[in-house]
CSV table of C-alpha atoms and ligand atoms in Angstrom, one decimal:
chain,number,residue,atom,x,y,z
A,1,UNK,CA,0.6,-14.9,5.4
A,2,UNK,CA,-0.6,-11.3,4.3
A,3,UNK,CA,1.8,-8.6,3.7
A,4,UNK,CA,1.4,-5.1,2.3
A,5,UNK,CA,3.8,-2.5,1.4
A,6,UNK,CA,2.8,1.5,1.9
A,7,UNK,CA,4.6,4.4,1.0
A,8,UNK,CA,4.3,7.3,-0.9
A,9,UNK,CA,5.0,7.6,-4.6
A,10,UNK,CA,8.6,6.6,-5.6
A,11,UNK,CA,9.2,5.2,-2.0
A,12,UNK,CA,10.7,1.5,-3.5
A,13,UNK,CA,7.3,-0.5,-3.1
A,14,UNK,CA,7.0,-2.0,-6.6
A,15,UNK,CA,11.1,-2.6,-6.5
A,16,UNK,CA,10.9,-4.2,-2.9
A,17,UNK,CA,7.7,-6.2,-3.4
A,18,UNK,CA,9.3,-7.9,-6.9
A,19,UNK,CA,12.7,-8.6,-4.7
A,20,UNK,CA,10.8,-10.2,-1.9
A,21,UNK,CA,8.3,-12.3,-4.2
A,22,UNK,CA,11.1,-13.7,-6.0
A,23,UNK,CA,13.4,-14.6,-2.6
A,24,UNK,CA,10.2,-16.1,-1.2
A,25,UNK,CA,9.4,-17.9,-4.4
A,26,UNK,CA,13.1,-19.3,-4.5
A,27,UNK,CA,12.5,-20.3,-0.8
A,28,UNK,CA,9.4,-23.1,-2.0
A,29,UNK,CA,6.6,-20.5,-1.0
A,30,UNK,CA,3.6,-19.7,-3.3
A,31,UNK,CA,3.7,-16.0,-3.7
A,32,UNK,CA,0.7,-14.2,-5.1
A,33,UNK,CA,1.1,-10.0,-5.7
A,34,UNK,CA,-1.5,-7.9,-6.0
A,35,UNK,CA,-2.0,-3.8,-6.5
A,36,UNK,CA,-4.4,-1.5,-5.4
A,37,UNK,CA,-6.7,-0.2,-6.3
A,38,UNK,CA,-6.9,-3.3,-9.1
A,39,UNK,CA,-6.1,-6.9,-9.2
A,40,UNK,CA,-9.3,-8.0,-10.4
A,41,UNK,CA,-11.4,-7.3,-13.8
A,42,UNK,CA,-13.7,-5.0,-12.1
A,43,UNK,CA,-11.0,-3.6,-9.8
A,44,UNK,CA,-8.6,-2.8,-12.6
A,45,UNK,CA,-11.5,-0.8,-14.4
A,46,UNK,CA,-12.0,1.2,-10.9
A,47,UNK,CA,-8.0,1.6,-11.2
A,48,UNK,CA,-8.7,3.3,-14.7
A,49,UNK,CA,-11.5,5.7,-13.2
A,50,UNK,CA,-9.6,6.6,-9.9
A,51,UNK,CA,-6.2,7.1,-11.7
A,52,UNK,CA,-7.2,8.9,-14.9
A,53,UNK,CA,-7.0,12.7,-15.0
A,54,UNK,CA,-10.1,14.7,-14.2
A,55,UNK,CA,-10.7,18.6,-14.6
A,56,UNK,CA,-13.3,17.8,-12.0
A,57,UNK,CA,-12.3,17.8,-8.2
A,58,UNK,CA,-13.1,14.1,-7.1
A,59,UNK,CA,-14.9,14.2,-3.8
A,60,UNK,CA,-12.6,12.3,-0.9
A,61,UNK,CA,-15.5,10.4,0.5
A,62,UNK,CA,-16.3,9.3,-3.4
A,63,UNK,CA,-12.8,8.2,-3.6
A,64,UNK,CA,-12.9,5.8,-0.6
A,65,UNK,CA,-16.2,4.2,-1.9
A,66,UNK,CA,-14.4,3.5,-4.8
A,67,UNK,CA,-11.3,1.9,-3.2
A,68,UNK,CA,-13.3,-0.1,-0.9
A,69,UNK,CA,-15.3,-1.1,-3.6
A,70,UNK,CA,-12.4,-2.4,-5.6
A,71,UNK,CA,-10.6,-3.6,-1.9
A,72,UNK,CA,-13.7,-5.8,-1.2
A,73,UNK,CA,-13.8,-7.4,-4.4
A,74,UNK,CA,-9.9,-8.2,-4.5
A,75,UNK,CA,-10.5,-9.8,-1.0
A,76,UNK,CA,-13.4,-12.0,-1.8
A,77,UNK,CA,-11.9,-13.2,-5.3
A,78,UNK,CA,-8.1,-13.1,-4.9
A,79,UNK,CA,-6.9,-12.3,-1.0
A,80,UNK,CA,-8.8,-14.9,1.0
A,81,UNK,CA,-8.4,-17.8,-1.8
A,82,UNK,CA,-4.9,-17.7,-1.9
A,83,UNK,CA,-4.6,-17.4,1.8
A,84,UNK,CA,-6.8,-20.0,2.2
A,85,UNK,CA,-4.6,-22.2,0.0
A,86,UNK,CA,-1.7,-21.2,2.2
A,87,UNK,CA,0.0,-18.9,-0.4
A,88,UNK,CA,1.8,-15.5,0.5
A,89,UNK,CA,-0.3,-12.5,-0.7
A,90,UNK,CA,1.6,-9.6,-1.1
A,91,UNK,CA,-0.3,-5.9,-1.9
A,92,UNK,CA,1.2,-3.2,-3.3
A,93,UNK,CA,-0.9,-0.6,-0.8
A,94,UNK,CA,-4.3,-1.3,1.2
A,95,UNK,CA,-6.0,0.0,3.8
A,96,UNK,CA,-3.6,1.8,5.5
A,97,UNK,CA,-3.2,3.7,2.3
A,98,UNK,CA,-7.0,5.4,2.5
A,99,UNK,CA,-6.3,6.7,6.1
A,100,UNK,CA,-2.7,8.4,5.2
A,101,UNK,CA,-4.1,9.9,1.3
A,102,UNK,CA,-7.9,10.3,2.0
A,103,UNK,CA,-7.7,11.2,5.7
A,104,UNK,CA,-4.5,13.0,6.7
A,105,UNK,CA,-4.1,14.0,2.8
A,106,UNK,CA,-7.7,15.0,1.8
A,107,UNK,CA,-8.9,16.1,5.4
A,108,UNK,CA,-12.1,13.3,5.6
A,109,UNK,CA,-12.8,12.5,9.1
A,110,UNK,CA,-10.6,9.1,9.7
A,111,UNK,CA,-13.7,7.5,11.6
A,112,UNK,CA,-15.7,7.7,8.6
A,113,UNK,CA,-13.2,5.5,6.5
A,114,UNK,CA,-12.8,3.1,9.7
A,115,UNK,CA,-16.4,2.8,9.7
A,116,UNK,CA,-16.4,1.8,6.0
A,117,UNK,CA,-13.5,-0.5,6.5
A,118,UNK,CA,-15.3,-2.4,9.3
A,119,UNK,CA,-18.9,-2.9,7.6
A,120,UNK,CA,-16.6,-4.1,4.6
A,121,UNK,CA,-15.1,-6.9,6.7
A,122,UNK,CA,-12.2,-7.6,4.9
A,123,UNK,CA,-9.0,-9.6,5.8
A,124,UNK,CA,-6.4,-7.8,8.1
A,125,UNK,CA,-2.4,-8.1,6.6
A,126,UNK,CA,-0.1,-10.2,9.2
A,127,UNK,CA,2.7,-7.5,8.3
A,128,UNK,CA,2.8,-4.4,6.9
A,129,UNK,CA,6.0,-2.2,5.8
A,130,UNK,CA,5.8,1.0,5.5
A,131,UNK,CA,8.9,2.4,3.4
A,132,UNK,CA,9.5,5.9,4.3
A,133,UNK,CA,11.0,8.7,2.3
A,134,UNK,CA,10.6,12.2,2.2
A,135,UNK,CA,8.5,14.2,0.0
A,136,UNK,CA,11.4,16.0,-1.9
A,137,UNK,CA,13.0,12.4,-2.7
A,138,UNK,CA,9.7,11.6,-3.7
A,139,UNK,CA,9.0,14.1,-6.3
A,140,UNK,CA,12.7,13.3,-7.2
A,141,UNK,CA,12.2,9.7,-7.9
A,142,UNK,CA,9.0,9.7,-10.0
A,143,UNK,CA,10.3,12.6,-12.1
A,144,UNK,CA,11.0,10.7,-14.9
A,145,UNK,CA,7.3,8.8,-14.8
A,146,UNK,CA,4.3,9.7,-17.0
A,147,UNK,CA,2.0,11.6,-13.5
A,148,UNK,CA,-1.2,10.2,-12.8
A,149,UNK,CA,-4.0,11.8,-11.0
A,150,UNK,CA,-2.8,11.3,-7.5
A,151,UNK,CA,1.0,12.0,-8.2
A,152,UNK,CA,-0.1,15.6,-9.3
A,153,UNK,CA,-0.8,16.3,-5.9
A,154,UNK,CA,1.7,19.0,-3.8
A,155,UNK,CA,4.6,18.5,-1.8
A,156,UNK,CA,2.4,19.7,1.0
A,157,UNK,CA,0.2,17.1,0.1
A,158,UNK,CA,2.7,14.1,0.3
A,159,UNK,CA,4.0,15.7,3.4
A,160,UNK,CA,0.5,15.3,5.0
A,161,UNK,CA,0.3,11.5,4.0
A,162,UNK,CA,3.8,10.7,5.0
A,163,UNK,CA,2.8,12.1,8.5
A,164,UNK,CA,-0.3,10.0,8.3
A,165,UNK,CA,1.5,6.6,7.6
A,166,UNK,CA,4.1,7.5,10.6
A,167,UNK,CA,1.5,7.8,13.1
A,168,UNK,CA,-0.5,4.7,11.4
A,169,UNK,CA,2.8,3.0,12.1
A,170,UNK,CA,3.2,4.4,15.6
A,171,UNK,CA,-0.2,3.0,16.3
A,172,UNK,CA,0.0,-0.4,14.9
A,173,UNK,CA,2.4,-3.5,16.1
A,174,UNK,CA,2.0,-5.3,12.2
A,175,UNK,CA,3.6,-1.9,10.8
A,176,UNK,CA,7.7,-1.6,10.2
A,177,UNK,CA,9.0,1.5,9.1
A,178,UNK,CA,11.4,0.8,6.8
A,179,UNK,CA,14.0,3.7,6.0
A,180,UNK,CA,13.5,4.2,2.3
A,181,UNK,CA,16.9,6.0,1.7
A,182,UNK,CA,19.0,3.0,2.6
A,183,UNK,CA,20.0,0.8,-0.3
A,184,UNK,CA,17.5,-1.2,-2.5
A,185,UNK,CA,19.9,-4.3,-1.5
A,186,UNK,CA,20.2,-3.6,2.2
A,187,UNK,CA,16.2,-3.0,2.4
A,188,UNK,CA,15.3,-6.2,0.5
A,189,UNK,CA,17.5,-7.9,3.7
A,190,UNK,CA,16.0,-6.2,6.1
A,191,UNK,CA,12.3,-7.1,4.9
A,192,UNK,CA,13.2,-10.6,4.3
A,193,UNK,CA,14.4,-11.2,7.5
A,194,UNK,CA,11.5,-9.9,9.1
A,195,UNK,CA,9.0,-11.8,6.9
A,196,UNK,CA,11.3,-15.2,7.5
A,197,UNK,CA,10.9,-14.4,11.0
A,198,UNK,CA,7.0,-13.8,10.9
A,199,UNK,CA,6.7,-17.0,8.8
A,200,UNK,CA,8.7,-19.3,11.7
A,201,UNK,CA,6.4,-17.5,14.4
A,202,UNK,CA,3.6,-18.9,12.5
A,203,UNK,CA,4.7,-22.0,12.2
A,204,UNK,CA,5.1,-22.2,16.0
B,1,LIG,P1,6.8,2.7,-6.0
B,1,LIG,O1,6.5,1.8,-6.3
B,1,LIG,O2,6.9,2.9,-4.5
B,1,LIG,O3,6.4,4.0,-6.6
B,1,LIG,P2,9.5,1.9,-7.3
B,1,LIG,O4,9.9,0.8,-6.4
B,1,LIG,O5,8.8,2.2,-8.5
B,1,LIG,O6,8.6,2.7,-6.1
B,1,LIG,O7,10.9,3.1,-6.8
B,1,LIG,C1,10.9,4.3,-7.6
B,1,LIG,C2,11.9,4.7,-8.5
B,1,LIG,O8,13.2,4.8,-6.9
B,1,LIG,C3,12.5,3.7,-9.0
B,1,LIG,O9,13.4,4.6,-10.4
B,1,LIG,C4,13.4,2.8,-8.3
B,1,LIG,O10,14.6,2.0,-9.1
B,1,LIG,C5,14.2,3.8,-7.4
B,1,LIG,N1,14.6,3.4,-6.1
B,1,LIG,C6,13.6,2.5,-5.3
B,1,LIG,N2,14.1,2.1,-4.0
B,1,LIG,C7,15.6,3.0,-4.1
B,1,LIG,C8,16.2,3.2,-3.1
B,1,LIG,N3,16.2,2.6,-2.0
B,1,LIG,N4,17.6,3.8,-3.1
B,1,LIG,C9,17.6,4.5,-4.7
B,1,LIG,N5,16.5,4.3,-5.5
B,1,LIG,C10,15.3,3.8,-5.3
């Protein structure tokens, strides 16, 4: 089973991934957690390039190519082998993020991203959780962090990304919208219920 978490910065992805990983491990599953971009030696190098501050405005198509170079390598080296071993793979962001950030956020034609996605023939998630918070709460929650290149974007940018995620969620049955303003414990219970339902369904 392949599960992805999506959402703007500070929505609670890392918090919930950690809890879901612990809950599933306790229930006897083998869990592999990966993050994007990154998760492989090459991917972590790309992550450094991707997130480091730059004087230059980085072209969104170039961003997409970097993300897909990392994603393909992650799929081949980590995601597929783990799925073949019947492990549960949980990813901190995946392909929906590229549509939300580089298309809705930065204006690149979504079809260009979809074409690159199709050419890359990578694994499709079974389940995706979009943890939804508004851009003001995002800003509050990440105010204590050292800010990376993507986190420097404006409130309007994160509002567009959020709109993108909401549309993606409406158009894809695999995506569950989670209200990120509920308590950490309540969200984790809701997510575990959906995951257990999907695991039971997949076992017939
Ligand atoms: P992300 O990985 O999406 O950037 P994090 O899991 O790192 O988000 O959470 C960002 C901050 O918000 C952390 O300080 C975390 O403890 C807090 N947080 C996460 N989920 C909630 C929640 N449901 N309610 C209140 N605070 C939360």
